[in-house]
XYZ file of C-alpha atoms in Angstrom:
674
model
C 135.416 -26.625 33.050
C 136.358 -25.316 36.505
C 139.675 -23.470 36.621
C 141.832 -23.712 39.722
C 144.330 -21.013 40.630
C 146.685 -21.563 43.550
C 148.257 -18.772 45.572
C 150.943 -19.396 48.180
C 150.712 -22.650 50.123
C 147.035 -23.375 50.784
C 146.040 -25.538 53.711
C 144.459 -28.803 52.466
C 140.906 -28.315 53.749
C 139.588 -31.321 51.796
C 136.509 -29.310 50.880
C 136.877 -30.397 47.241
C 136.641 -34.126 46.564
C 135.695 -34.522 42.871
C 138.376 -33.188 40.538
C 137.274 -34.595 37.191
C 135.999 -31.222 35.980
C 138.846 -29.150 37.447
C 141.759 -27.845 35.420
C 144.825 -26.365 37.072
C 145.675 -23.016 35.510
C 149.155 -22.046 36.741
C 150.427 -18.791 35.293
C 147.201 -18.070 33.438
C 145.200 -14.902 34.061
C 142.151 -15.370 36.255
C 139.024 -14.801 34.151
C 136.233 -12.342 34.973
C 137.920 -10.786 38.032
C 140.916 -8.576 38.743
C 143.353 -10.323 41.098
C 145.980 -8.224 42.835
C 147.884 -10.900 44.665
C 148.402 -10.000 48.297
C 145.713 -7.330 48.125
C 142.303 -8.182 46.718
C 140.061 -9.860 44.181
C 137.662 -7.409 42.546
C 134.837 -7.508 40.040
C 133.167 -4.472 38.502
C 129.462 -5.152 38.840
C 126.957 -3.955 36.294
C 123.777 -2.251 37.582
C 121.625 -5.352 37.057
C 124.099 -7.936 38.360
C 122.812 -10.187 41.116
C 125.124 -11.903 43.611
C 124.191 -15.235 45.178
C 125.832 -17.555 47.675
C 127.677 -17.212 51.016
C 125.488 -19.899 52.591
C 124.751 -18.997 56.175
C 124.818 -15.236 56.439
C 122.555 -12.274 57.068
C 120.300 -10.292 54.747
C 118.833 -11.418 51.443
C 119.241 -14.123 48.843
C 120.845 -11.502 46.593
C 123.886 -10.504 48.665
C 124.514 -7.232 46.901
C 124.719 -4.070 49.024
C 126.424 -5.222 52.227
C 129.758 -6.372 53.590
C 130.091 -9.945 54.833
C 132.784 -11.907 56.607
C 133.604 -15.596 56.672
C 134.558 -15.815 60.321
C 132.710 -18.494 62.295
C 131.226 -16.544 65.200
C 128.923 -17.263 68.122
C 126.447 -14.389 67.837
C 122.860 -15.189 68.869
C 121.887 -11.507 68.727
C 122.596 -11.120 65.023
C 120.805 -8.321 63.240
C 121.063 -6.523 59.911
C 124.415 -4.962 60.806
C 125.995 -8.355 61.554
C 128.734 -9.386 59.134
C 129.394 -13.001 60.090
C 127.436 -15.860 61.580
C 128.267 -19.398 62.679
C 129.632 -20.625 59.355
C 132.098 -19.838 56.572
C 130.849 -20.591 53.064
C 133.113 -18.857 50.537
C 130.988 -19.559 47.472
C 129.656 -16.777 45.227
C 127.807 -16.572 41.914
C 127.324 -13.576 39.642
C 124.129 -13.477 37.592
C 124.298 -10.854 34.866
C 125.635 -10.490 31.379
C 128.432 -12.696 32.705
C 127.364 -15.739 34.671
C 130.133 -17.266 36.725
C 130.932 -18.693 40.134
C 133.850 -18.521 42.558
C 134.890 -20.679 45.472
C 137.712 -19.502 47.712
C 139.047 -22.541 49.528
C 140.624 -20.637 52.375
C 140.110 -21.352 56.096
C 141.050 -17.931 57.462
C 138.941 -14.793 57.603
C 137.597 -13.552 54.277
C 135.754 -10.259 53.732
C 133.265 -9.875 50.886
C 132.483 -6.226 50.201
C 129.609 -6.595 47.733
C 128.720 -3.057 46.807
C 129.122 -1.675 50.341
C 132.132 0.619 49.877
C 131.478 1.163 46.170
C 128.052 0.270 44.854
C 129.475 -1.061 41.577
C 132.342 -3.101 43.024
C 132.658 -6.544 44.553
C 135.904 -6.679 46.509
C 137.272 -9.697 48.355
C 140.108 -9.451 50.864
C 141.785 -12.192 52.885
C 143.908 -12.426 56.011
C 146.753 -13.848 53.926
C 147.247 -15.230 50.422
C 147.441 -18.978 50.839
C 144.369 -20.153 48.979
C 142.921 -22.137 46.112
C 140.614 -20.063 43.927
C 138.137 -21.952 41.747
C 136.254 -20.073 39.053
C 133.904 -21.229 36.297
C 131.132 -19.994 34.062
C 127.783 -21.437 33.084
C 124.549 -20.812 31.254
C 122.458 -20.495 34.428
C 122.662 -20.318 38.196
C 121.388 -23.882 38.516
C 124.159 -25.082 36.200
C 126.769 -23.240 38.287
C 125.394 -24.725 41.507
C 125.335 -28.224 40.050
C 129.012 -27.963 39.091
C 129.924 -26.792 42.582
C 127.880 -29.443 44.307
C 129.604 -32.087 42.171
C 133.092 -30.913 43.107
C 132.409 -30.758 46.863
C 130.680 -34.132 47.098
C 127.361 -35.640 48.065
C 125.339 -33.939 50.768
C 124.540 -35.668 54.038
C 121.459 -37.873 54.192
C 119.645 -38.068 57.521
C 117.582 -41.058 58.641
C 113.960 -40.741 57.631
C 112.728 -40.352 61.217
C 114.769 -37.146 61.416
C 112.337 -35.558 58.931
C 109.675 -35.711 61.622
C 108.912 -33.033 64.175
C 111.344 -32.549 67.053
C 110.897 -30.781 70.376
C 113.869 -29.236 72.145
C 114.589 -26.877 75.008
C 117.626 -26.007 77.033
C 116.072 -26.815 80.360
C 114.885 -30.433 80.129
C 116.895 -31.361 83.191
C 115.549 -34.800 84.091
C 114.124 -37.907 82.507
C 110.789 -36.860 83.974
C 110.958 -33.590 82.052
C 111.382 -35.529 78.828
C 108.604 -37.959 79.715
C 106.316 -35.001 80.384
C 107.057 -33.525 76.951
C 106.301 -36.827 75.233
C 103.142 -37.387 77.273
C 101.833 -33.879 76.612
C 102.265 -34.379 72.877
C 100.425 -37.686 73.130
C 97.580 -36.257 75.225
C 97.067 -33.446 72.743
C 97.371 -35.675 69.648
C 100.469 -33.810 68.469
C 102.956 -35.547 66.144
C 106.464 -35.995 67.556
C 109.490 -38.050 66.521
C 112.343 -36.740 68.643
C 113.236 -34.912 71.848
C 116.544 -33.099 71.975
C 118.676 -33.165 75.085
C 120.703 -30.060 75.824
C 123.640 -29.778 78.220
C 121.703 -30.754 81.360
C 121.764 -34.483 80.596
C 125.541 -34.532 81.132
C 127.396 -34.938 84.391
C 128.470 -31.329 85.062
C 128.583 -30.535 81.337
C 131.183 -33.207 80.547
C 131.042 -34.675 77.044
C 130.252 -38.389 76.780
C 128.845 -38.637 80.295
C 125.329 -38.946 81.707
C 124.078 -37.454 84.945
C 122.908 -40.608 86.698
C 120.829 -38.686 89.230
C 118.823 -36.853 86.596
C 118.785 -39.642 84.010
C 119.141 -42.935 85.911
C 119.596 -46.068 83.813
C 119.767 -44.063 80.624
C 119.886 -47.088 78.351
C 116.556 -48.351 79.688
C 115.122 -44.833 79.438
C 116.164 -44.628 75.806
C 114.494 -47.980 75.121
C 111.371 -46.704 76.867
C 111.313 -43.746 74.479
C 111.991 -45.962 71.454
C 109.019 -48.115 72.418
C 106.967 -44.964 71.876
C 108.861 -44.287 68.612
C 110.627 -41.291 70.158
C 114.308 -40.684 69.422
C 116.473 -38.973 72.021
C 119.058 -36.659 70.450
C 121.805 -35.488 72.853
C 124.083 -32.499 72.368
C 127.876 -32.786 72.190
C 129.904 -29.646 72.905
C 133.331 -28.720 71.596
C 134.914 -28.052 74.999
C 136.188 -30.994 77.083
C 136.085 -30.270 80.803
C 139.472 -29.943 82.495
C 139.106 -32.272 85.471
C 141.379 -34.856 87.017
C 139.763 -38.269 87.001
C 137.627 -37.540 83.942
C 138.810 -40.162 81.430
C 138.223 -38.094 78.269
C 140.306 -35.236 79.658
C 143.067 -37.497 80.969
C 143.299 -39.477 77.707
C 143.428 -36.308 75.649
C 146.235 -34.852 77.761
C 148.190 -38.115 77.803
C 148.023 -38.508 74.024
C 148.549 -34.832 73.242
C 145.228 -34.487 71.430
C 144.279 -31.049 72.766
C 145.262 -27.716 71.245
C 148.344 -26.157 72.815
C 149.790 -22.724 73.286
C 152.983 -21.646 71.569
C 155.130 -22.772 74.530
C 153.695 -26.297 74.316
C 151.448 -26.031 77.367
C 147.783 -26.955 77.021
C 145.462 -24.182 75.899
C 142.707 -23.723 78.482
C 139.517 -21.786 77.824
C 136.120 -21.663 79.498
C 132.821 -22.839 78.125
C 129.876 -24.528 79.904
C 131.971 -26.733 82.252
C 134.314 -23.864 83.136
C 137.954 -24.558 82.317
C 137.995 -26.689 79.188
C 140.235 -28.110 76.491
C 139.726 -28.027 72.736
C 140.408 -31.194 70.776
C 142.823 -30.618 67.905
C 140.394 -31.711 65.187
C 142.898 -30.937 62.431
C 145.062 -33.762 63.754
C 143.664 -36.950 62.139
C 144.586 -39.074 65.170
C 142.868 -36.664 67.559
C 139.859 -36.519 65.271
C 139.550 -40.307 65.315
C 140.003 -40.384 69.089
C 137.216 -37.872 69.697
C 134.921 -39.488 67.141
C 135.260 -42.897 68.736
C 133.849 -41.463 71.976
C 130.414 -41.155 70.337
C 130.262 -44.922 70.867
C 129.485 -44.199 74.535
C 126.009 -43.027 73.523
C 125.621 -45.148 70.396
C 126.049 -48.211 72.589
C 123.146 -46.984 74.724
C 120.886 -46.917 71.695
C 121.203 -43.264 70.685
C 120.774 -42.686 66.931
C 121.276 -38.949 66.607
C 123.423 -36.052 67.846
C 123.866 -32.324 67.485
C 127.282 -30.678 67.788
C 127.413 -27.270 69.432
C 129.773 -24.459 70.532
C 132.175 -25.432 67.767
C 133.122 -22.099 66.177
C 134.732 -22.596 68.735
C 132.901 -20.435 71.242
C 135.049 -19.202 74.134
C 133.615 -17.600 77.273
C 137.088 -16.548 78.421
C 140.642 -17.822 78.632
C 142.610 -18.124 81.863
C 145.120 -15.580 80.614
C 142.492 -13.051 79.519
C 140.390 -13.186 82.667
C 143.523 -12.642 84.754
C 144.485 -9.612 82.681
C 140.953 -8.181 82.791
C 140.718 -8.558 86.558
C 144.099 -6.864 86.945
C 143.006 -3.937 84.782
C 139.632 -3.532 86.498
C 141.261 -3.609 89.941
C 143.167 -0.473 88.967
C 139.845 1.346 88.631
C 138.648 0.479 92.123
C 137.698 3.603 94.089
C 138.038 5.903 91.071
C 135.433 8.348 89.841
C 134.967 6.796 86.400
C 134.247 9.242 83.610
C 132.597 8.141 80.371
C 135.828 7.024 78.750
C 136.955 4.971 81.742
C 133.501 3.421 82.170
C 133.428 2.357 78.539
C 136.931 0.955 78.924
C 135.835 -1.176 81.875
C 132.705 -2.422 80.100
C 134.770 -3.147 77.011
C 137.204 -5.231 79.023
C 134.402 -7.360 80.478
C 132.355 -7.687 77.311
C 135.481 -8.433 75.296
C 136.383 -11.574 77.216
C 134.081 -13.834 75.201
C 135.192 -14.928 71.719
C 138.056 -12.452 71.704
C 139.885 -12.583 68.371
C 143.215 -12.240 70.161
C 142.597 -15.519 71.993
C 142.286 -17.354 68.687
C 145.874 -16.367 67.955
C 147.226 -18.007 71.099
C 146.620 -21.702 70.424
C 147.877 -24.056 67.751
C 147.034 -27.140 65.730
C 149.298 -30.042 64.815
C 148.364 -30.774 61.217
C 149.655 -32.957 58.424
C 151.478 -29.917 57.017
C 152.944 -28.756 60.299
C 152.033 -26.606 63.253
C 149.580 -23.776 62.569
C 148.092 -20.971 64.626
C 144.352 -21.403 65.061
C 143.604 -18.030 63.461
C 144.986 -19.402 60.166
C 142.456 -22.248 60.102
C 139.735 -20.910 62.396
C 136.827 -21.730 60.109
C 137.708 -25.438 59.928
C 137.150 -26.240 63.594
C 133.422 -26.996 63.575
C 133.668 -28.732 60.195
C 136.270 -31.143 61.513
C 134.447 -31.756 64.786
C 131.456 -32.968 62.795
C 133.763 -34.805 60.419
C 135.154 -36.621 63.464
C 131.652 -37.813 64.260
C 130.759 -38.696 60.670
C 133.920 -40.709 60.153
C 133.332 -42.488 63.466
C 129.802 -43.449 62.469
C 131.214 -45.051 59.311
C 133.506 -47.166 61.502
C 131.087 -47.916 64.329
C 127.816 -48.460 62.435
C 128.629 -48.356 58.715
C 125.250 -49.563 57.424
C 123.121 -47.295 59.581
C 122.247 -43.616 59.159
C 122.885 -41.501 62.238
C 121.367 -38.051 62.637
C 124.072 -35.401 62.868
C 123.899 -31.657 62.570
C 126.182 -28.897 63.725
C 126.173 -25.208 64.571
C 129.436 -24.230 62.871
C 130.490 -25.337 59.403
C 132.732 -24.817 56.379
C 132.327 -26.081 52.831
C 132.894 -29.831 53.035
C 131.132 -30.393 56.331
C 127.904 -30.940 54.392
C 129.135 -34.467 53.632
C 129.062 -35.423 57.322
C 125.990 -33.632 58.670
C 123.542 -30.794 58.327
C 123.288 -27.598 60.308
C 120.690 -25.749 62.235
C 120.847 -22.062 61.484
C 122.415 -21.036 64.772
C 121.072 -19.527 67.971
C 118.398 -17.065 66.902
C 115.747 -14.949 68.599
C 111.972 -14.979 68.788
C 111.878 -12.113 66.322
C 109.836 -11.804 63.156
C 112.989 -10.597 61.399
C 114.678 -13.918 62.196
C 111.765 -15.816 60.654
C 112.308 -13.858 57.432
C 116.053 -14.466 57.653
C 115.363 -18.198 58.006
C 113.340 -18.140 54.784
C 116.021 -16.301 52.815
C 118.910 -18.359 54.188
C 117.609 -21.755 53.084
C 118.370 -21.535 49.339
C 121.774 -19.947 50.011
C 122.671 -22.911 52.217
C 121.451 -25.357 49.562
C 123.773 -23.702 47.047
C 126.663 -24.655 49.344
C 125.572 -28.278 49.657
C 123.812 -27.978 53.013
C 120.386 -29.490 52.444
C 119.546 -30.889 55.864
C 118.863 -27.625 57.648
C 116.290 -25.612 59.560
C 116.092 -22.865 62.143
C 115.116 -22.995 65.802
C 111.382 -22.701 65.166
C 109.842 -20.005 67.315
C 113.270 -18.624 68.137
C 115.853 -19.813 70.660
C 116.289 -16.642 72.717
C 113.687 -14.086 73.806
C 110.004 -14.959 74.317
C 107.922 -16.421 71.525
C 104.360 -15.331 70.911
C 101.680 -17.738 69.814
C 101.281 -16.100 66.417
C 105.043 -16.046 65.774
C 105.432 -19.745 66.541
C 102.435 -20.667 64.425
C 103.637 -18.662 61.433
C 107.160 -20.041 61.863
C 105.841 -23.595 61.887
C 103.920 -22.851 58.700
C 107.283 -22.377 57.029
C 109.048 -25.018 59.126
C 106.808 -27.787 57.779
C 108.864 -27.506 54.573
C 112.375 -27.498 56.096
C 114.101 -30.902 56.332
C 115.070 -30.237 59.969
C 111.891 -29.250 61.818
C 112.753 -28.495 65.438
C 111.110 -26.247 68.024
C 113.959 -25.089 70.270
C 114.197 -22.478 73.028
C 116.568 -21.321 75.734
C 116.329 -21.715 79.474
C 114.779 -18.657 81.078
C 112.579 -17.878 78.084
C 108.877 -18.529 77.751
C 108.163 -22.219 77.382
C 107.158 -22.673 73.754
C 106.127 -26.279 73.378
C 102.961 -26.276 71.295
C 100.792 -27.419 74.186
C 101.738 -24.298 76.168
C 99.575 -22.150 73.885
C 95.860 -21.512 73.611
C 94.959 -22.670 70.110
C 96.497 -26.140 70.144
C 94.187 -27.228 67.343
C 95.749 -24.793 64.887
C 99.210 -26.115 65.678
C 98.018 -29.711 65.471
C 96.657 -29.124 61.990
C 99.983 -27.746 60.738
C 102.021 -30.573 62.277
C 99.798 -33.282 60.892
C 100.080 -31.741 57.446
C 103.879 -31.990 57.742
C 103.491 -35.747 58.027
C 101.102 -35.806 55.058
C 103.767 -33.937 53.056
C 106.601 -36.313 53.921
C 106.417 -38.506 50.781
C 106.922 -35.411 48.629
C 109.413 -33.656 50.914
C 111.583 -36.736 51.402
C 111.457 -37.625 47.696
C 112.466 -34.092 46.686
C 115.212 -34.026 49.316
C 116.709 -37.270 48.083
C 116.503 -36.199 44.442
C 118.280 -32.959 45.343
C 121.045 -34.924 47.076
C 121.492 -37.640 44.471
C 121.239 -35.305 41.462
C 123.256 -32.449 43.003
C 120.353 -30.041 42.790
C 118.542 -27.608 45.057
C 115.786 -28.508 47.488
C 114.949 -24.837 48.119
C 115.166 -22.665 45.002
C 114.710 -18.903 44.576
C 112.086 -17.864 42.041
C 114.865 -16.330 39.939
C 116.426 -19.761 39.433
C 113.156 -21.294 38.247
C 112.229 -18.362 36.004
C 115.514 -16.831 34.829
C 113.821 -14.849 32.038
C 111.347 -13.216 34.429
C 112.915 -9.933 35.566
C 110.504 -9.544 38.469
C 111.194 -13.045 39.845
C 114.702 -11.956 40.840
C 113.199 -9.279 43.086
C 111.105 -11.758 45.078
C 113.006 -13.223 48.020
C 110.223 -14.175 50.447
C 108.796 -16.939 48.259
C 110.645 -20.192 47.582
C 110.229 -23.326 45.561
C 110.375 -26.573 47.506
C 111.382 -29.241 45.051
C 109.965 -29.201 41.547
C 106.245 -28.705 42.213
C 105.610 -26.475 45.217
C 106.018 -22.768 45.815
C 105.663 -21.474 49.367
C 104.919 -17.897 50.382
C 105.029 -17.760 54.200
C 103.438 -15.003 56.249
C 106.195 -13.462 58.366
C 104.742 -10.249 59.806
C 103.003 -9.771 63.132
C 99.210 -9.393 62.944
C 99.192 -10.002 59.180
C 96.161 -11.856 57.887
C 97.560 -12.303 54.413
C 100.331 -11.136 52.122
C 101.193 -10.101 48.590
C 102.348 -12.905 46.299
C 103.897 -12.816 42.853
C 103.136 -15.690 40.494
C 105.486 -16.013 37.502
C 102.898 -18.289 35.896
C 99.360 -19.452 36.504
C 99.262 -21.634 39.624
C 96.793 -23.488 41.772
C 96.697 -22.101 45.309
C 95.824 -24.439 48.175
C 94.642 -23.225 51.547
C 94.970 -25.565 54.512
C 91.952 -24.928 56.727
C 91.605 -25.396 60.468
C 89.798 -28.719 60.052
C 92.617 -30.129 57.908
C 90.739 -29.775 54.649
C 92.255 -28.159 51.578
C 90.522 -25.480 49.540
C 91.952 -24.458 46.205
C 91.595 -21.890 43.462
C 93.496 -21.087 40.290
C 95.312 -17.751 40.210
C 96.597 -16.074 37.076
C 100.216 -15.054 36.656
C 100.939 -11.711 38.267
C 100.511 -9.950 41.594
C 97.912 -10.971 44.153
C 96.958 -10.213 47.711
C 96.289 -13.578 49.311
C 94.350 -13.835 52.552
C 95.728 -16.218 55.159
C 94.203 -16.206 58.618
C 96.527 -17.081 61.466
C 95.513 -20.749 61.486
C 95.648 -21.043 57.690
C 98.587 -21.970 55.502
C 98.707 -21.372 51.758
C 100.960 -22.940 49.155
C 101.035 -23.087 45.375
C 101.265 -25.882 42.801
C 102.745 -25.443 39.344
C 100.748 -26.438 36.307
C 101.675 -29.853 34.948
C 103.124 -30.920 38.301
C 101.917 -33.051 41.186
C 102.145 -33.101 44.953
C 102.068 -36.592 46.464
C 100.685 -36.926 49.972
C 100.119 -39.616 52.575
C 97.517 -39.979 55.277
C 98.255 -38.043 58.447
C 100.286 -39.777 61.167
C 101.939 -38.904 64.463
C 105.245 -40.643 63.770
C 107.339 -41.003 60.626
C 107.312 -44.762 61.196
C 103.516 -44.704 60.828
C 103.475 -42.789 57.536
C 102.396 -45.031 54.669
C 104.817 -44.048 51.896
C 103.462 -46.744 49.596
C 99.836 -45.641 49.373
C 99.675 -42.076 48.170
C 97.219 -39.395 47.198
C 98.023 -36.633 44.735
C 97.143 -33.000 44.169
C 97.461 -31.800 40.590
C 96.833 -28.741 38.459
C 95.781 -29.265 34.867
C 93.621 -31.609 32.834
C 96.513 -33.575 31.401
C 98.088 -36.545 33.122
C 101.499 -35.879 34.613
C 104.441 -38.021 35.610
C 106.124 -37.730 38.969
C 109.504 -39.302 39.712
C 109.066 -40.701 43.202
C 111.930 -41.733 45.474
C 111.265 -43.914 48.507
C 113.759 -46.043 50.479
C 113.796 -47.749 53.858
C 115.010 -44.570 55.543
C 117.627 -46.234 57.741
C 120.259 -47.945 55.603
C 122.487 -46.437 52.909
C 121.299 -48.330 49.851
C 120.660 -45.040 48.071
C 121.536 -46.218 44.559
C 119.130 -49.160 44.511
C 116.910 -48.834 41.400
C 114.019 -50.189 43.474
C 113.959 -46.880 45.348
C 112.738 -45.095 42.220
C 109.352 -45.271 40.562
C 107.577 -43.287 37.887
C 104.052 -42.378 38.993
C 101.414 -41.687 36.358
C 98.966 -39.191 37.827
C 95.743 -38.249 36.082
C 94.283 -34.756 36.103
C 91.944 -35.741 38.932
C 94.795 -37.093 41.085
C 94.479 -40.818 40.429
C 97.899 -42.540 40.748
C 99.226 -45.521 38.876
C 102.799 -46.809 38.559
């Protein structure tokens, strides 16, 4: 049973959709934690307690020892001292003598001090006390996750082609640039299913427009790409350009669908197009209006989108830039000492994403007018909800790819996320690994990082190692920023090593897609920490750089520069496979315990549990060419095993059809029968 405690007048976020296991507990004491209404929620942690959750955030799978904030923030330079990233996922689990979970359904800023101020204390503070607190206990972490996933609803399911490899770069400025990317992949025999289009495809960064000079006759161009089984995936940004004669802007102003300042005038901020407006996504009418505009690109044959800048990110506001310029002008001609210099730099650097600006605009909601700061973390969620709800109206039988940068619990029903703008740093590869299971706990299964890193300059070894983990993430996209080193695979020396990894991704797709769909439909994890699979193994809880992918596979990526191997902990005897340069697989059985495993730069290792199977297909260069019906199998053990295999058409939404499921009988030597 999940107990619900209400404080004040919570905003109806609609994060929770299934209430059959929820019991309202008015006037009852909150179990497990000490609630001082108006002040804090605290829990006295025992020395061996582990803390899981918080979805997209920094540091480890076990969140103990740092202070975190749910405050959707545009911060591509995040490091260990960062406290908040692009999302707000207020879900926590305690694994110790007491095993329980908490979800704080609260759209304002929340701070989670998990052993930072006091090593034995978890302390939660909020901007105000209008929230729903859900709390429940369970026998295991997987049981706690399953209950949460049930209450927040089914996770988003992407079309099957979106499990293929995608190439992206901010800087593909013309149709010829895209054609060149596709041709280079073809020439080098590199698998590819999608090319992502960043802001340059638009007419002067205006949403729902196309630059006709750079992308003439876009509909025909899209059909040209589809003929090669390539999907174009354009970006949609949160800011609508303020420009007379631009229909989206004029309609939004006329109908009052943009956020306004306290005096009723339109709130104007700057993002890519300069002066821009923010759609009031908490207004259902405005949400529908914005969502219906996706039809502009759907009608041209587009089948996928990514939503960006929706924390929302603000470069500056008109009011703030005026005030900053006024203040800086007072310093003109002065001999600036250290204090004055820092003041000037602070004024300039503080223009972007200034917390004070979030207090100056308002939303018209079903429960009245609210300052944005009260509901800040819902903006990106409801932008993607606008799209998801529109797709249900515009093409109800068809899956459309959708993922977002910013999110809140509940958005997982409408799309996935990529893990934000990152850097070409080895530390961000490790963060990607550790973040995946935490996101799965919060219902976000369709996810992946910008492989190779978005900012900074990728090295060949970093990209190759990142791809060796990325072959297992549902969203597999190589993405980089304009001005950085071009990091398409064909830009590097050892193309053959990259080719081998990519082709193995397509061999893995029957297993990866089946495990993804089982995780969605059964409210389970796709990525699991070792501690969840082996709860009685004390050492498993200390291992955070190895993950289970589905029921059979354990991955142990190499994530350090110049490393030619790594230490691996096996909770049980496993069969290790080594993918060689020529595409062949070598294997050996390793005992339970600690091992140093060699892995040359072009090699990838993974592990198979005893009594389990890994189903594979023949290699292909497009998802559409993968034969999901004729499979091979890798096994470990002399006994025959059963594998529950899920396979659907990949495009429609007939998920519950019994024909999608089959029980494969797999012999010890890998022979498959149904």
